[in-house]
Amino acid sequence: MARTKTRPTARSGPRARRRAPATAVGAAVPLSIVILAAGQGTRMRSALPKVLQPLAGRPLLSHVLELARSLDPAAIHVVYGHGGERVREYFAAEGAAAAPSAPAAGARPALQWVRQAEQLGTGHALEQAMPAVPEEHRVLVLYADVPLLRSQTLHALITAAGDRGVALLTALLADPAGYGRVIRDRGRRIRRIVEHRDATSAERSIREVNTGVMVAPARALRRWLRALRPRNEQGEYYLTDVVAMAAREGLVVDSLVTTDRGEVLGVNDRLQLAEAEAEYRRRRSRELMERGVTVIDPARLDVRGPVEVDSDVLLDVNVVLEGPVRLGAGVRIGPNCVVQNTSIGARTVLYANCVVQNADIGADCQIGPFTRLRPGARLGDVVHAGNFVEIKNSEVGPRSKINHLSYVGDTTVGSDVNVGAGTITCNYDGANKWRTQIGDGAFIGSGSMLVAPVAIGAGATIGAGSTITADAPAGKLTLARSRQLTIEEWQRRRKPPQS
Ligand code: UD1
Ligand code: MG
């Protein structure tokens, strides 16, 4: 990344360095961020508003909001419009969910929603937010469909703009098709931006593009926006035209140029959405590898939430990690596993094809292949859960084994228990869920039905094929099945011989 034509700013001296803000708004002039999210996203061909299209499992807009918050601004305005109520609803729910852990009031500015009733272009969209932005603020404009920008890049851009300057984030792309092109004069000063569809073929050969990210002083911006005219192929008010206005007034438009195509990718259609997903995947895989994780194929690992890892974790192909996930030292996750909101203890192995949600797994466990752990599954250390075993809302004590074809729901399993193949806890009576208790050291014979509420005592043995409807005492063998009977004279019917 190269920065061009930077001017000394109020923050460039040693004193400024001492204050060197972790956040851009450490400067004297407060920062307002405006996120443009009202566009229809026609090119997506979707009933879902574009900004709600999922990237790594959450809306595009949510990525941009996270980025905006990382800059710790004075205010964040979101311009919404097309499908707007759905957008607001989504984020209202998200805000409510985040509230309990949110920092104290004031630390995180509330979102300010601004409606753009008609989508008349990016310039018009920004204009809708300006009445709520104080004159003396600097404005950082972000597009909700540019989701992969890095916080450091934006910090650098804001620094380049200084307190009163204008700065653009541009990118040098091998394939600039579709993006607005940056037109510079002989002195390499930025003169204007021309949209792809309005550009001449000479202009289209320019590889430097507008990323949509701009910093400008609110007062000047307001004036320029008022002067915009929709004289272009789309008949829209283009925000990008303010660059020419600034240049005409003799202002130097600073720029930060990146060559990272992934970072500045604009998501306008499904192809670009898939590209963004791939870029996100690469980034997250790389991050984990840098932290010492063995990733068998970085192109076949999807990390969609925060991951805490200890040393020597191995992730095989087609693993999806979602929500917060914690992986202890030496954890190995086999092919095709989905792990959501789960903590896994040291040295535990998930064999292929496990689905694990909201679970807590101890150390040295062996899970799978084909195990499903549902919300509230809490497994102690050295537990084995094998193929076609489903465990929900249950604790399983240390060293217990549930190796084949079982359903364990709403159950407390003690330590050193052996649950035989095909055992089912019948936890639902059609109206209510009931709990099953299995004491330490119990042995449940294969094919048993444990009809809850029911308790199996410590050290009890349940004969295979039993249907247990009453508590089984500790240390005893309990059987609940009909006695085996052999009928000596019985003969099987035979078909009459064919004539
Ligand atoms: C825009 C830029 C282009 C740049 C590209 C980078 C303009 C005129 N063009 O083009 O120079 O290279 O982004 O990705 O700005 N929006 C509104 N209201 C509207 C129209 C759009 O809020 O009336 C929002 C959209 O939701 C979107 C953003 O503004 O988040 C950009 O709009 P989009 O239509 O995607 O512009 P591009 O054609 O990508
Ligand atoms: Mg776009």
XYZ file of C-alpha atoms and ligand atoms in Angstrom:
539
model
C 0.000 0.000 0.000
C 1.355 3.409 -0.884
C 0.250 6.765 0.251
C 0.510 9.590 -2.213
C 0.598 13.328 -1.742
C 0.236 13.454 1.943
C 0.443 16.817 3.537
C 1.691 17.598 6.969
C -1.234 17.591 9.299
C -1.818 18.866 12.784
C -1.072 15.356 14.041
C 2.315 14.779 12.425
C 4.677 16.142 15.117
C 6.244 14.227 18.005
C 3.575 15.503 20.318
C 0.970 14.020 18.038
C 2.872 10.766 18.017
C 2.785 10.655 21.754
C -0.947 10.986 21.564
C -0.875 8.617 18.602
C -4.422 7.478 18.785
C -5.248 3.817 18.870
C -8.330 5.203 17.247
C -8.650 7.830 14.577
C -10.926 9.948 16.653
C -8.201 10.660 19.136
C -7.766 13.760 16.924
C -9.339 17.096 17.664
C -11.957 16.855 14.950
C -14.599 14.247 15.696
C -15.404 11.613 13.132
C -18.879 10.729 11.891
C -19.193 7.587 9.812
C -21.933 7.271 7.219
C -22.629 3.826 5.797
C -24.561 3.777 2.539
C -26.854 0.774 2.609
C -29.990 1.799 0.752
C -29.264 0.418 -2.692
C -31.551 -2.170 -4.174
C -28.809 -4.482 -5.341
C -30.556 -5.287 -8.615
C -27.564 -7.269 -9.839
C -28.026 -9.776 -7.000
C -31.419 -10.820 -8.422
C -32.680 -11.553 -4.929
C -35.727 -10.899 -2.760
C -33.322 -10.158 0.094
C -31.978 -6.580 0.330
C -28.359 -6.644 -0.793
C -26.951 -5.473 2.513
C -28.569 -8.479 4.239
C -26.913 -10.975 1.889
C -24.775 -13.219 4.075
C -21.002 -13.208 3.991
C -19.471 -15.786 6.365
C -22.924 -16.351 7.820
C -23.908 -12.744 8.575
C -25.109 -9.767 6.546
C -22.720 -7.647 4.526
C -23.824 -4.641 6.555
C -22.871 -6.360 9.800
C -19.256 -6.634 8.601
C -19.170 -2.945 7.700
C -20.730 -1.996 11.044
C -18.079 -3.974 12.875
C -15.435 -2.142 10.901
C -17.058 1.227 11.636
C -17.196 0.467 15.349
C -13.536 -0.530 15.356
C -12.723 3.091 14.478
C -14.470 4.319 17.613
C -16.231 7.240 15.919
C -18.436 9.919 17.473
C -21.436 8.711 15.470
C -22.454 6.049 12.973
C -25.253 6.790 10.512
C -26.717 4.071 8.328
C -28.612 5.171 5.246
C -31.216 2.528 4.545
C -33.971 2.307 1.986
C -34.668 -0.678 -0.165
C -36.180 -3.405 2.050
C -35.333 -1.030 4.856
C -37.634 -2.318 7.550
C -36.113 -5.778 7.300
C -32.676 -4.256 7.592
C -33.612 -2.253 10.683
C -35.379 -5.222 12.254
C -32.344 -7.421 11.799
C -30.043 -4.954 13.474
C -32.520 -4.030 16.190
C -32.547 -7.704 17.199
C -28.771 -7.853 16.984
C -28.482 -4.710 19.103
C -30.794 -6.152 21.741
C -28.875 -9.424 21.796
C -25.587 -7.579 22.171
C -26.889 -5.246 24.873
C -26.013 -7.189 28.060
C -22.321 -7.432 27.188
C -22.140 -4.036 25.490
C -19.783 -1.549 27.072
C -21.133 1.271 29.206
C -23.301 3.884 27.554
C -21.299 6.323 25.487
C -18.540 3.848 24.664
C -20.420 2.586 21.652
C -22.456 5.154 19.732
C -25.985 4.099 18.935
C -26.697 3.589 15.265
C -28.565 6.418 13.670
C -30.862 5.218 10.936
C -31.575 7.558 8.046
C -34.124 6.677 5.436
C -33.510 7.306 1.765
C -37.012 6.965 0.393
C -35.958 6.806 -3.238
C -32.651 5.408 -4.371
C -31.371 8.309 -6.426
C -27.678 7.518 -6.124
C -24.817 7.446 -3.643
C -24.548 11.254 -3.476
C -28.241 11.570 -2.714
C -27.912 8.801 -0.105
C -25.125 10.593 1.743
C -27.052 13.867 1.588
C -29.884 12.266 3.585
C -27.515 11.721 6.518
C -25.858 15.136 6.482
C -28.482 17.091 8.478
C -27.609 14.926 11.490
C -23.847 15.439 11.103
C -22.407 18.470 12.925
C -20.654 21.029 10.687
C -17.282 20.633 12.377
C -17.077 16.836 12.025
C -15.064 14.892 9.503
C -17.096 12.334 7.604
C -15.923 8.878 6.642
C -18.150 7.332 3.982
C -18.346 3.549 3.777
C -20.399 1.474 1.344
C -22.302 -1.421 2.872
C -21.346 -3.578 -0.089
C -17.580 -3.206 0.490
C -17.266 -5.530 3.504
C -13.629 -6.623 3.725
C -11.739 -3.418 4.356
C -9.210 -3.536 7.168
C -9.391 -1.223 10.116
C -5.689 -0.279 9.713
C -6.315 0.821 6.131
C -9.073 3.151 7.243
C -6.928 4.525 10.059
C -4.224 5.317 7.512
C -6.747 7.009 5.231
C -8.167 9.137 8.022
C -4.647 10.142 8.985
C -3.912 11.047 5.363
C -6.971 13.292 5.279
C -5.927 15.124 8.415
C -8.421 17.378 10.151
C -9.678 19.241 7.129
C -8.529 17.378 4.019
C -10.243 15.100 1.544
C -8.865 11.608 1.022
C -9.900 8.683 -1.117
C -9.048 5.028 -0.819
C -8.210 3.827 -4.295
C -7.002 0.492 -5.604
C -4.812 -0.629 -8.461
C -6.533 -3.631 -9.983
C -5.487 -5.932 -12.794
C -9.155 -6.125 -13.758
C -10.838 -2.803 -12.939
C -14.080 -3.538 -14.862
C -17.230 -2.262 -13.175
C -15.534 0.158 -10.787
C -15.317 3.953 -11.024
C -11.904 5.028 -12.424
C -9.650 7.615 -10.820
C -8.603 10.332 -13.261
C -5.345 12.073 -12.360
C -3.633 15.006 -14.085
C -0.021 15.099 -15.284
C 1.101 16.027 -11.799
C -0.618 12.835 -10.561
C -3.185 14.925 -8.724
C -6.665 13.446 -8.550
C -9.062 15.440 -10.761
C -12.247 13.384 -10.798
C -13.811 9.938 -10.807
C -15.635 8.546 -13.783
C -18.005 5.599 -13.464
C -17.296 2.569 -15.626
C -20.471 3.001 -17.613
C -19.797 6.700 -18.269
C -16.127 6.187 -19.125
C -14.510 6.430 -22.562
C -12.472 3.432 -23.659
C -9.267 5.345 -22.846
C -10.586 5.986 -19.327
C -11.581 2.351 -19.008
C -7.973 1.341 -19.551
C -7.077 3.090 -16.254
C -6.423 0.515 -13.570
C -6.780 2.755 -10.533
C -10.329 2.481 -9.161
C -12.474 4.177 -6.573
C -13.215 1.882 -3.626
C -16.075 4.078 -2.393
C -14.265 5.008 0.807
C -13.797 8.730 1.313
C -12.992 11.131 4.132
C -14.040 14.786 3.892
C -14.972 17.681 6.185
C -18.731 17.788 6.821
C -19.117 21.461 5.993
C -17.567 21.236 2.506
C -19.229 17.908 1.817
C -22.656 19.345 2.520
C -22.007 22.163 0.051
C -20.733 19.827 -2.669
C -23.598 17.388 -2.243
C -26.111 20.196 -2.743
C -24.438 21.068 -6.026
C -24.589 17.521 -7.483
C -26.497 17.016 -10.718
C -27.586 13.668 -12.132
C -25.822 14.136 -15.451
C -24.731 10.617 -16.199
C -25.819 7.439 -17.868
C -27.863 6.288 -14.837
C -29.435 9.681 -14.108
C -28.239 9.396 -10.493
C -26.637 11.766 -8.027
C -23.124 10.334 -7.830
C -21.172 10.887 -4.643
C -18.052 10.418 -6.714
C -18.668 13.776 -8.440
C -17.712 15.635 -5.268
C -14.100 14.704 -5.998
C -14.093 16.908 -9.108
C -15.689 19.717 -7.098
C -12.972 19.509 -4.447
C -10.275 19.476 -7.124
C -11.828 22.469 -8.904
C -11.697 24.424 -5.664
C -7.951 23.782 -5.624
C -8.051 21.279 -2.784
C -5.538 18.464 -2.892
C -7.402 15.180 -2.799
C -5.154 12.791 -0.910
C -5.214 9.140 -1.661
C -4.194 5.866 -0.232
C -3.602 3.289 -2.923
C -3.940 -0.391 -2.237
C -3.282 -3.335 -4.508
C -5.237 -5.713 -2.315
C -8.166 -6.596 -4.512
C -9.808 -8.693 -1.807
C -9.912 -5.858 0.670
C -11.719 -3.421 -1.595
C -14.007 -5.903 -3.331
C -17.443 -4.405 -4.005
C -20.222 -6.977 -3.799
C -22.771 -6.276 -6.504
C -23.642 -9.749 -7.773
C -23.465 -13.395 -6.709
C -20.109 -13.860 -8.344
C -18.574 -11.080 -6.280
C -20.352 -12.427 -3.186
C -18.616 -15.780 -3.708
C -15.314 -13.967 -4.295
C -15.765 -12.083 -1.035
C -16.528 -15.346 0.762
C -13.343 -16.877 -0.676
C -11.309 -13.858 0.383
C -12.789 -13.999 3.884
C -12.019 -17.725 4.046
C -8.403 -17.183 2.968
C -7.956 -14.451 5.534
C -9.335 -16.425 8.451
C -7.442 -19.618 7.501
C -4.242 -17.656 7.253
C -4.829 -16.069 10.649
C -5.223 -19.506 12.237
C -2.133 -20.875 10.512
C -0.157 -17.898 11.777
C -1.345 -18.824 15.263
C 0.073 -22.332 14.852
C -2.914 -24.302 13.611
C -2.380 -26.978 10.964
C -4.931 -26.352 8.245
C -4.940 -29.220 5.781
C -6.431 -27.077 2.997
C -6.943 -23.345 3.596
C -9.417 -23.242 0.723
C -11.602 -25.785 2.498
C -11.895 -24.278 5.963
C -14.594 -21.774 6.891
C -14.104 -19.770 10.051
C -17.090 -17.550 10.713
C -16.623 -16.389 14.266
C -13.955 -15.767 16.879
C -11.729 -18.789 17.513
C -9.466 -19.282 20.498
C -6.789 -21.915 19.928
C -4.036 -23.567 21.902
C -0.990 -25.108 20.272
C -0.984 -27.843 17.637
C -4.608 -27.910 16.660
C -5.310 -29.689 13.382
C -8.253 -28.871 11.128
C -8.957 -31.247 8.277
C -10.825 -30.417 5.071
C -14.340 -28.954 4.937
C -14.467 -27.903 8.551
C -16.830 -25.053 9.418
C -16.290 -23.158 12.666
C -19.101 -20.774 13.585
C -19.720 -18.447 16.491
C -17.182 -18.406 19.288
C -15.204 -21.659 19.306
C -12.433 -22.659 21.687
C -10.019 -25.444 20.789
C -7.576 -26.812 23.370
C -4.021 -27.942 22.683
C -3.711 -30.820 20.238
C -7.400 -30.906 19.287
C -7.979 -32.607 15.947
C -11.074 -32.015 13.885
C -11.656 -34.475 11.079
C -13.150 -33.862 7.642
C -16.661 -32.418 7.197
C -17.273 -31.307 10.768
C -19.401 -28.317 11.738
C -18.579 -26.835 15.136
C -20.667 -23.937 16.468
C -20.386 -22.026 19.767
C -18.436 -24.808 21.392
C -15.440 -25.374 23.593
C -13.306 -28.492 23.058
C -10.716 -29.651 25.592
C -7.114 -30.596 24.933
C -6.305 -33.623 22.740
C -9.927 -34.377 21.964
C -10.519 -35.803 18.514
C -13.592 -35.259 16.372
C -13.613 -37.887 13.660
C -15.221 -37.166 10.294
C -18.761 -35.819 9.844
C -19.659 -34.532 13.289
C -22.089 -31.680 13.898
C -21.580 -29.949 17.228
C -23.641 -26.977 18.426
C -23.508 -25.080 21.720
C -21.656 -27.912 23.410
C -18.859 -28.192 25.906
C -16.478 -31.093 25.377
C -13.773 -32.095 27.834
C -10.197 -33.200 27.243
C -9.114 -36.497 25.649
C -12.550 -37.308 24.261
C -13.206 -39.257 21.100
C -16.206 -38.089 19.185
C -17.592 -39.475 15.955
C -17.535 -40.293 13.178
C -21.104 -39.085 12.578
C -21.881 -37.784 16.076
C -24.348 -34.993 16.658
C -23.969 -32.917 19.796
C -26.853 -30.499 20.246
C -27.207 -27.481 22.513
C -26.454 -28.189 26.144
C -24.366 -31.319 25.572
C -21.656 -31.183 28.243
C -19.105 -33.956 28.055
C -16.473 -34.549 30.748
C -12.938 -35.762 30.069
C -12.194 -39.012 28.226
C -15.754 -39.464 27.025
C -16.415 -41.499 23.893
C -19.415 -40.730 21.690
C -19.522 -42.774 18.538
C -21.328 -43.054 15.264
C -24.966 -42.029 14.989
C -25.101 -40.846 18.560
C -27.124 -37.734 19.374
C -26.698 -35.989 22.708
C -28.795 -33.002 23.755
C -29.058 -30.979 26.959
C -27.199 -33.649 28.912
C -24.121 -34.005 31.062
C -21.914 -37.010 30.470
C -19.400 -37.760 33.218
C -15.734 -38.618 32.750
C -14.786 -41.881 31.007
C -18.337 -42.710 30.007
C -18.958 -44.298 26.627
C -21.915 -43.969 24.287
C -20.471 -45.595 21.261
C -23.214 -46.479 18.810
C -26.659 -45.433 17.564
C -28.059 -43.778 20.684
C -30.187 -40.802 21.670
C -29.368 -39.201 24.989
C -31.563 -36.192 25.768
C -32.214 -34.299 29.025
C -30.041 -36.774 30.871
C -27.379 -36.776 33.525
C -24.924 -39.569 32.845
C -22.434 -40.241 35.667
C -18.813 -41.261 35.287
C -17.616 -44.624 33.891
C -21.026 -45.422 32.444
C -21.395 -47.657 29.426
C -24.422 -46.944 27.289
C -24.979 -49.842 24.896
C -25.763 -49.559 21.213
C -29.238 -48.399 20.309
C -30.145 -47.014 23.737
C -32.747 -44.289 23.757
C -33.806 -41.933 26.505
C -37.536 -41.421 25.904
C -37.583 -37.855 27.190
C -40.783 -36.559 25.595
C -44.329 -37.620 26.428
C -45.950 -35.524 23.734
C -46.322 -32.503 26.013
C -43.367 -32.329 28.393
C -39.689 -33.163 28.466
C -38.487 -35.280 31.402
C -35.035 -36.054 32.733
C -33.160 -39.333 33.006
C -30.479 -39.960 35.654
C -27.836 -42.617 35.123
C -25.559 -43.205 38.111
C -21.778 -43.698 38.099
C -20.573 -47.018 36.753
C -23.958 -48.090 35.398
C -24.132 -50.422 32.406
C -27.062 -49.983 30.031
C -27.565 -53.010 27.812
C -28.016 -52.469 24.106
C -31.407 -51.535 22.729
C -32.759 -50.199 26.023
C -35.551 -47.644 26.224
C -35.277 -45.466 29.325
C -38.686 -43.852 29.745
C -38.210 -40.574 31.612
C -38.563 -39.447 34.300
C -36.449 -42.326 35.466
C -33.284 -42.954 37.487
C -30.763 -45.739 37.068
C -28.742 -46.272 40.235
C -24.939 -46.283 40.457
C -23.421 -49.539 39.295
C -26.789 -50.831 38.068
C -26.957 -53.107 35.053
C -29.873 -52.937 32.632
C -30.418 -56.044 30.533
C -30.337 -55.539 26.793
C -33.661 -54.769 25.165
C -35.287 -53.514 28.370
C -37.955 -50.865 28.446
C -37.344 -49.189 31.791
C -40.315 -47.240 33.152
C -39.465 -47.239 36.864
C -36.268 -46.459 38.753
C -33.665 -49.233 38.664
C -31.796 -49.807 41.951
C -28.064 -49.348 42.331
C -25.774 -52.333 41.926
C -28.508 -54.734 40.707
C -29.412 -56.275 37.363
C -32.758 -55.002 36.149
C -34.520 -56.512 33.163
C -37.756 -55.330 31.642
C -38.471 -57.601 28.728
C -40.558 -60.677 28.164
C -38.987 -64.040 28.861
C -37.706 -66.017 25.891
C -39.993 -68.880 24.929
C -39.462 -71.797 22.571
C -42.515 -73.731 21.295
C -41.479 -77.263 20.574
C -44.266 -78.509 18.269
C -44.738 -75.311 16.295
C -44.416 -75.567 12.519
C -44.138 -72.826 10.003
C -46.926 -72.626 7.370
C -45.879 -73.773 3.938
C -47.249 -72.761 0.535
C -49.160 -75.616 -1.164
C -47.065 -77.198 -3.945
C -47.677 -75.528 -7.404
C -49.508 -77.821 -9.834
C -19.807 2.550 -6.457
C -19.053 3.802 -6.912
C -17.863 3.383 -7.769
C -16.963 2.456 -6.984
C -17.752 1.273 -6.391
C -16.885 0.554 -5.394
C -20.667 5.640 -7.141
C -21.468 6.461 -8.071
N -19.935 4.670 -7.678
O -20.333 1.897 -7.591
O -17.117 4.531 -8.178
O -15.924 1.991 -7.810
O -18.938 1.714 -5.708
O -17.512 -0.614 -4.931
O -20.681 5.896 -5.959
N -26.571 3.169 -2.281
C -27.507 3.869 -1.537
N -28.428 4.624 -2.187
C -28.467 4.745 -3.535
C -27.517 4.029 -4.293
C -26.579 3.254 -3.631
O -27.502 3.797 -0.310
O -29.341 5.468 -4.040
C -25.582 2.332 -1.563
C -25.661 0.863 -1.936
O -26.490 0.169 -1.023
C -24.210 0.401 -1.827
C -23.406 1.657 -2.110
O -24.291 2.754 -1.952
O -23.913 -0.073 -0.547
C -22.804 1.679 -3.510
O -23.828 1.556 -4.471
P -23.696 0.616 -5.743
O -24.919 0.742 -6.529
O -23.262 -0.734 -5.337
O -22.518 1.373 -6.543
P -21.436 0.712 -7.506
O -22.013 0.582 -8.856
O -20.862 -0.475 -6.893
Mg -21.385 -1.635 -5.297
